[in-house]
PDB file of C-alpha atoms in Angstrom:
ATOM      1  CA  TYR A   1      -7.582   9.520   6.719  1.00 52.00           C
ATOM      2  CA  LYS A   2      -9.462   7.445   9.281  1.00 64.00           C
ATOM      3  CA  ALA A   3      -9.452   4.363   7.063  1.00 65.00           C
ATOM      4  CA  ALA A   4      -5.729   4.479   6.291  1.00 67.00           C
ATOM      5  CA  PRO A   5      -4.425   2.796   9.479  1.00 67.00           C
ATOM      6  CA  GLY A   6      -6.775  -0.149   8.971  1.00 71.00           C
ATOM      7  CA  MET A   7      -5.591  -0.536   5.388  1.00 79.00           C
ATOM      8  CA  MET A   8      -1.887   0.137   5.898  1.00 87.00           C
ATOM      9  CA  LEU A   9      -1.335  -1.949   9.032  1.00 91.00           C
ATOM     10  CA  ILE A  10      -2.131  -5.509  10.024  1.00 93.00           C
ATOM     11  CA  GLU A  11      -2.432  -6.285  13.723  1.00 94.00           C
ATOM     12  CA  ASP A  12      -3.052  -9.537  15.541  1.00 95.00           C
ATOM     13  CA  THR A  13      -3.063 -10.401  19.221  1.00 95.00           C
ATOM     14  CA  ILE A  14      -1.123 -13.513  20.157  1.00 95.00           C
ATOM     15  CA  ASP A  15      -1.208 -15.907  23.082  1.00 91.00           C
ATOM     16  CA  MET A  16       2.522 -15.857  23.779  1.00 93.00           C
ATOM     17  CA  ASP A  17       4.840 -13.758  25.920  1.00 94.00           C
ATOM     18  CA  LEU A  18       7.085 -11.193  24.266  1.00 96.00           C
ATOM     19  CA  GLU A  19      10.408 -12.960  24.744  1.00 96.00           C
ATOM     20  CA  ASP A  20       9.082 -16.272  23.429  1.00 96.00           C
ATOM     21  CA  ALA A  21       7.463 -14.550  20.439  1.00 97.00           C
ATOM     22  CA  ILE A  22      10.708 -12.753  19.554  1.00 97.00           C
ATOM     23  CA  ALA A  23      12.705 -15.979  19.808  1.00 97.00           C
ATOM     24  CA  LYS A  24      10.146 -17.913  17.717  1.00 96.00           C
ATOM     25  CA  LEU A  25      10.072 -15.252  14.991  1.00 96.00           C
ATOM     26  CA  GLU A  26      13.860 -15.124  14.836  1.00 96.00           C
ATOM     27  CA  THR A  27      14.224 -18.908  14.650  1.00 97.00           C
ATOM     28  CA  THR A  28      11.465 -19.297  12.059  1.00 97.00           C
ATOM     29  CA  ALA A  29      12.782 -16.460   9.888  1.00 97.00           C
ATOM     30  CA  GLU A  30      16.301 -17.846   9.836  1.00 96.00           C
ATOM     31  CA  SER A  31      15.050 -21.373   9.115  1.00 96.00           C
ATOM     32  CA  VAL A  32      13.457 -20.170   5.851  1.00 96.00           C
ATOM     33  CA  GLY A  33      16.394 -18.085   4.601  1.00 95.00           C
ATOM     34  CA  TRP A  34      15.647 -14.708   6.148  1.00 96.00           C
ATOM     35  CA  LYS A  35      18.159 -12.752   8.216  1.00 96.00           C
ATOM     36  CA  VAL A  36      17.357 -10.871  11.421  1.00 97.00           C
ATOM     37  CA  PRO A  37      19.861  -7.988  11.334  1.00 96.00           C
ATOM     38  CA  THR A  38      18.577  -6.234  14.463  1.00 96.00           C
ATOM     39  CA  ILE A  39      16.007  -6.407  17.199  1.00 97.00           C
ATOM     40  CA  HIS A  40      15.258  -2.952  18.594  1.00 97.00           C
ATOM     41  CA  MET A  41      13.843  -2.749  22.107  1.00 97.00           C
ATOM     42  CA  ILE A  42      12.194   0.615  21.523  1.00 96.00           C
ATOM     43  CA  SER A  43      10.793   0.704  25.064  1.00 96.00           C
ATOM     44  CA  ASP A  44      14.348   0.573  26.426  1.00 95.00           C
ATOM     45  CA  SER A  45      15.452   3.361  24.085  1.00 94.00           C
ATOM     46  CA  VAL A  46      12.843   5.826  25.348  1.00 96.00           C
ATOM     47  CA  LYS A  47      13.666   5.268  29.030  1.00 93.00           C
ATOM     48  CA  SER A  48      16.586   7.698  28.762  1.00 89.00           C
ATOM     49  CA  ALA A  49      14.069  10.399  27.799  1.00 94.00           C
ATOM     50  CA  GLY A  50      12.016   9.693  30.911  1.00 96.00           C
ATOM     51  CA  TYR A  51       9.330   7.443  29.415  1.00 96.00           C
ATOM     52  CA  ASP A  52       8.521   4.203  31.181  1.00 95.00           C
ATOM     53  CA  VAL A  53       6.396   2.413  28.590  1.00 96.00           C
ATOM     54  CA  ARG A  54       5.277  -1.176  28.211  1.00 97.00           C
ATOM     55  CA  PRO A  55       7.656  -3.385  26.203  1.00 97.00           C
ATOM     56  CA  VAL A  56       7.891  -2.696  22.463  1.00 98.00           C
ATOM     57  CA  ALA A  57      10.219  -4.635  20.165  1.00 98.00           C
ATOM     58  CA  VAL A  58      10.814  -3.944  16.479  1.00 98.00           C
ATOM     59  CA  ILE A  59      12.343  -6.857  14.598  1.00 97.00           C
ATOM     60  CA  GLU A  60      14.068  -6.310  11.267  1.00 97.00           C
ATOM     61  CA  LEU A  61      13.740  -9.045   8.648  1.00 97.00           C
ATOM     62  CA  CYS A  62      15.846  -9.183   5.493  1.00 96.00           C
ATOM     63  CA  HIS A  63      15.864 -11.657   2.640  1.00 95.00           C
ATOM     64  CA  PRO A  64      19.179 -10.993   0.857  1.00 94.00           C
ATOM     65  CA  GLU A  65      18.020 -12.272  -2.542  1.00 93.00           C
ATOM     66  CA  LEU A  66      14.789 -10.264  -2.576  1.00 93.00           C
ATOM     67  CA  ALA A  67      16.558  -7.175  -1.265  1.00 93.00           C
ATOM     68  CA  GLY A  68      19.361  -7.590  -3.789  1.00 94.00           C
ATOM     69  CA  MET A  69      16.904  -7.983  -6.651  1.00 92.00           C
ATOM     70  CA  MET A  70      15.129  -4.735  -5.771  1.00 91.00           C
ATOM     71  CA  LEU A  71      18.293  -2.764  -4.971  1.00 93.00           C
ATOM     72  CA  ASP A  72      19.969  -3.912  -8.188  1.00 92.00           C
ATOM     73  CA  ASP A  73      17.151  -2.313 -10.182  1.00 88.00           C
ATOM     74  CA  GLU A  74      17.603   1.440 -10.777  1.00 88.00           C
ATOM     75  CA  ASP A  75      13.954   2.157  -9.929  1.00 83.00           C
ATOM     76  CA  GLY A  76      13.881  -0.465  -7.204  1.00 82.00           C
ATOM     77  CA  ARG A  77      16.257   1.468  -4.969  1.00 88.00           C
ATOM     78  CA  SER A  78      13.477   3.922  -4.205  1.00 88.00           C
ATOM     79  CA  ILE A  79      11.987   1.315  -1.871  1.00 87.00           C
ATOM     80  CA  SER A  80      15.127   1.221   0.313  1.00 90.00           C
ATOM     81  CA  PRO A  81      13.638   3.437   3.070  1.00 90.00           C
ATOM     82  CA  MET A  82      11.209   0.578   3.711  1.00 89.00           C
ATOM     83  CA  MET A  83      13.983  -1.992   3.994  1.00 90.00           C
ATOM     84  CA  PRO A  84      14.451  -4.226   5.808  1.00 92.00           C
ATOM     85  CA  CYS A  85      10.938  -5.474   6.506  1.00 93.00           C
ATOM     86  CA  ARG A  86       9.883  -4.789  10.073  1.00 95.00           C
ATOM     87  CA  VAL A  87       7.434  -6.241  12.533  1.00 97.00           C
ATOM     88  CA  ALA A  88       6.583  -4.775  15.931  1.00 97.00           C
ATOM     89  CA  LEU A  89       5.598  -6.753  18.980  1.00 98.00           C
ATOM     90  CA  TYR A  90       4.178  -4.780  21.857  1.00 98.00           C
ATOM     91  CA  GLU A  91       2.597  -5.428  25.208  1.00 97.00           C
ATOM     92  CA  ASN A  92      -0.899  -4.089  25.840  1.00 97.00           C
ATOM     93  CA  ALA A  93      -2.313  -2.871  29.170  1.00 96.00           C
ATOM     94  CA  ASP A  94      -4.011  -6.244  29.690  1.00 96.00           C
ATOM     95  CA  GLY A  95      -0.696  -8.093  29.212  1.00 95.00           C
ATOM     96  CA  THR A  96      -1.492  -9.454  25.762  1.00 96.00           C
ATOM     97  CA  ILE A  97       1.001  -9.080  22.941  1.00 97.00           C
ATOM     98  CA  THR A  98       0.117  -7.505  19.595  1.00 97.00           C
ATOM     99  CA  VAL A  99       1.962  -8.251  16.347  1.00 97.00           C
ATOM    100  CA  SER A 100       1.879  -5.163  14.118  1.00 96.00           C
ATOM    101  CA  ARG A 101       3.250  -4.843  10.597  1.00 95.00           C
ATOM    102  CA  MET A 102       2.747  -2.892   7.404  1.00 92.00           C
ATOM    103  CA  ASN A 103       0.334  -4.355   4.905  1.00 92.00           C
ATOM    104  CA  SER A 104       3.154  -4.834   2.389  1.00 89.00           C
ATOM    105  CA  GLY A 105       1.017  -7.012   0.146  1.00 86.00           C
ATOM    106  CA  MET A 106      -1.445  -4.197  -0.381  1.00 87.00           C
ATOM    107  CA  MET A 107       1.303  -1.599  -0.647  1.00 85.00           C
ATOM    108  CA  SER A 108       3.110  -3.649  -3.305  1.00 85.00           C
ATOM    109  CA  LYS A 109       0.157  -3.030  -5.630  1.00 85.00           C
ATOM    110  CA  MET A 110       0.986   0.687  -5.695  1.00 85.00           C
ATOM    111  CA  PHE A 111       4.325   0.002  -7.356  1.00 86.00           C
ATOM    112  CA  GLY A 112       5.227  -1.580 -10.635  1.00 84.00           C
ATOM    113  CA  GLY A 113       7.987  -3.798 -11.898  1.00 88.00           C
ATOM    114  CA  VAL A 114      10.549  -5.350  -9.609  1.00 89.00           C
ATOM    115  CA  ILE A 115       9.306  -3.429  -6.557  1.00 88.00           C
ATOM    116  CA  ALA A 116       5.776  -4.790  -6.868  1.00 89.00           C
ATOM    117  CA  SER A 117       6.900  -8.379  -7.354  1.00 91.00           C
ATOM    118  CA  GLY A 118       9.624  -8.193  -4.687  1.00 91.00           C
ATOM    119  CA  MET A 119       7.379  -6.592  -2.082  1.00 90.00           C
ATOM    120  CA  ALA A 120       4.541  -9.012  -2.789  1.00 92.00           C
ATOM    121  CA  ASP A 121       6.905 -11.973  -2.466  1.00 93.00           C
ATOM    122  CA  ALA A 122       8.393 -10.575   0.763  1.00 94.00           C
ATOM    123  CA  ALA A 123       4.924  -9.916   2.183  1.00 93.00           C
ATOM    124  CA  GLY A 124       3.798 -13.476   1.525  1.00 93.00           C
ATOM    125  CA  GLN A 125       6.938 -14.967   3.027  1.00 95.00           C
ATOM    126  CA  ASN A 126       6.724 -12.651   6.040  1.00 94.00           C
ATOM    127  CA  GLU A 127       3.146 -13.715   6.742  1.00 92.00           C
ATOM    128  CA  GLU A 128       4.296 -17.352   6.712  1.00 95.00           C
ATOM    129  CA  ILE A 129       6.956 -16.430   9.284  1.00 95.00           C
ATOM    130  CA  PHE A 130       4.401 -14.551  11.414  1.00 95.00           C
ATOM    131  CA  ASN A 131       2.071 -17.550  11.297  1.00 93.00           C
ATOM    132  CA  SER A 132       4.581 -19.318  13.581  1.00 93.00           C
ATOM    133  CA  ILE A 133       3.415 -17.085  16.441  1.00 92.00           C
ATOM    134  CA  LEU A 134      -0.117 -16.392  15.245  1.00 92.00           C
ATOM    135  CA  GLY A 135      -1.173 -20.013  15.578  1.00 84.00           C
ATOM    136  CA  LYS A 136      -2.240 -20.229  11.918  1.00 74.00           C
TER     137      LYS A 136
END
């Protein structure tokens, strides 16, 4: 139980402000054939419930060909609750920004067939997109 978060999530701190990081991720994703269907400002959503939290953005990433390949497969549709791929950017108390995402590469190994190959491919491409703000 205690090890699961460290295995299931990947987190990195970046030297960039939130707005610039969002813009860079969106531009980079679109330049390599990914779509950005929605950017959720979760921190804004919880204000109506009385919570004033530091900024949190969840960015959806979709690669139509990879998604189509998995959704076209009868067994592949089971992965649809995890679609599109998501990355969270959030501000910490010290003002730094953390990039948080599922470890899709590791998770892909738990599936077989088209899901495993599609998730692994998506994970690799996503990490290349994230590298644009990680300085790698």
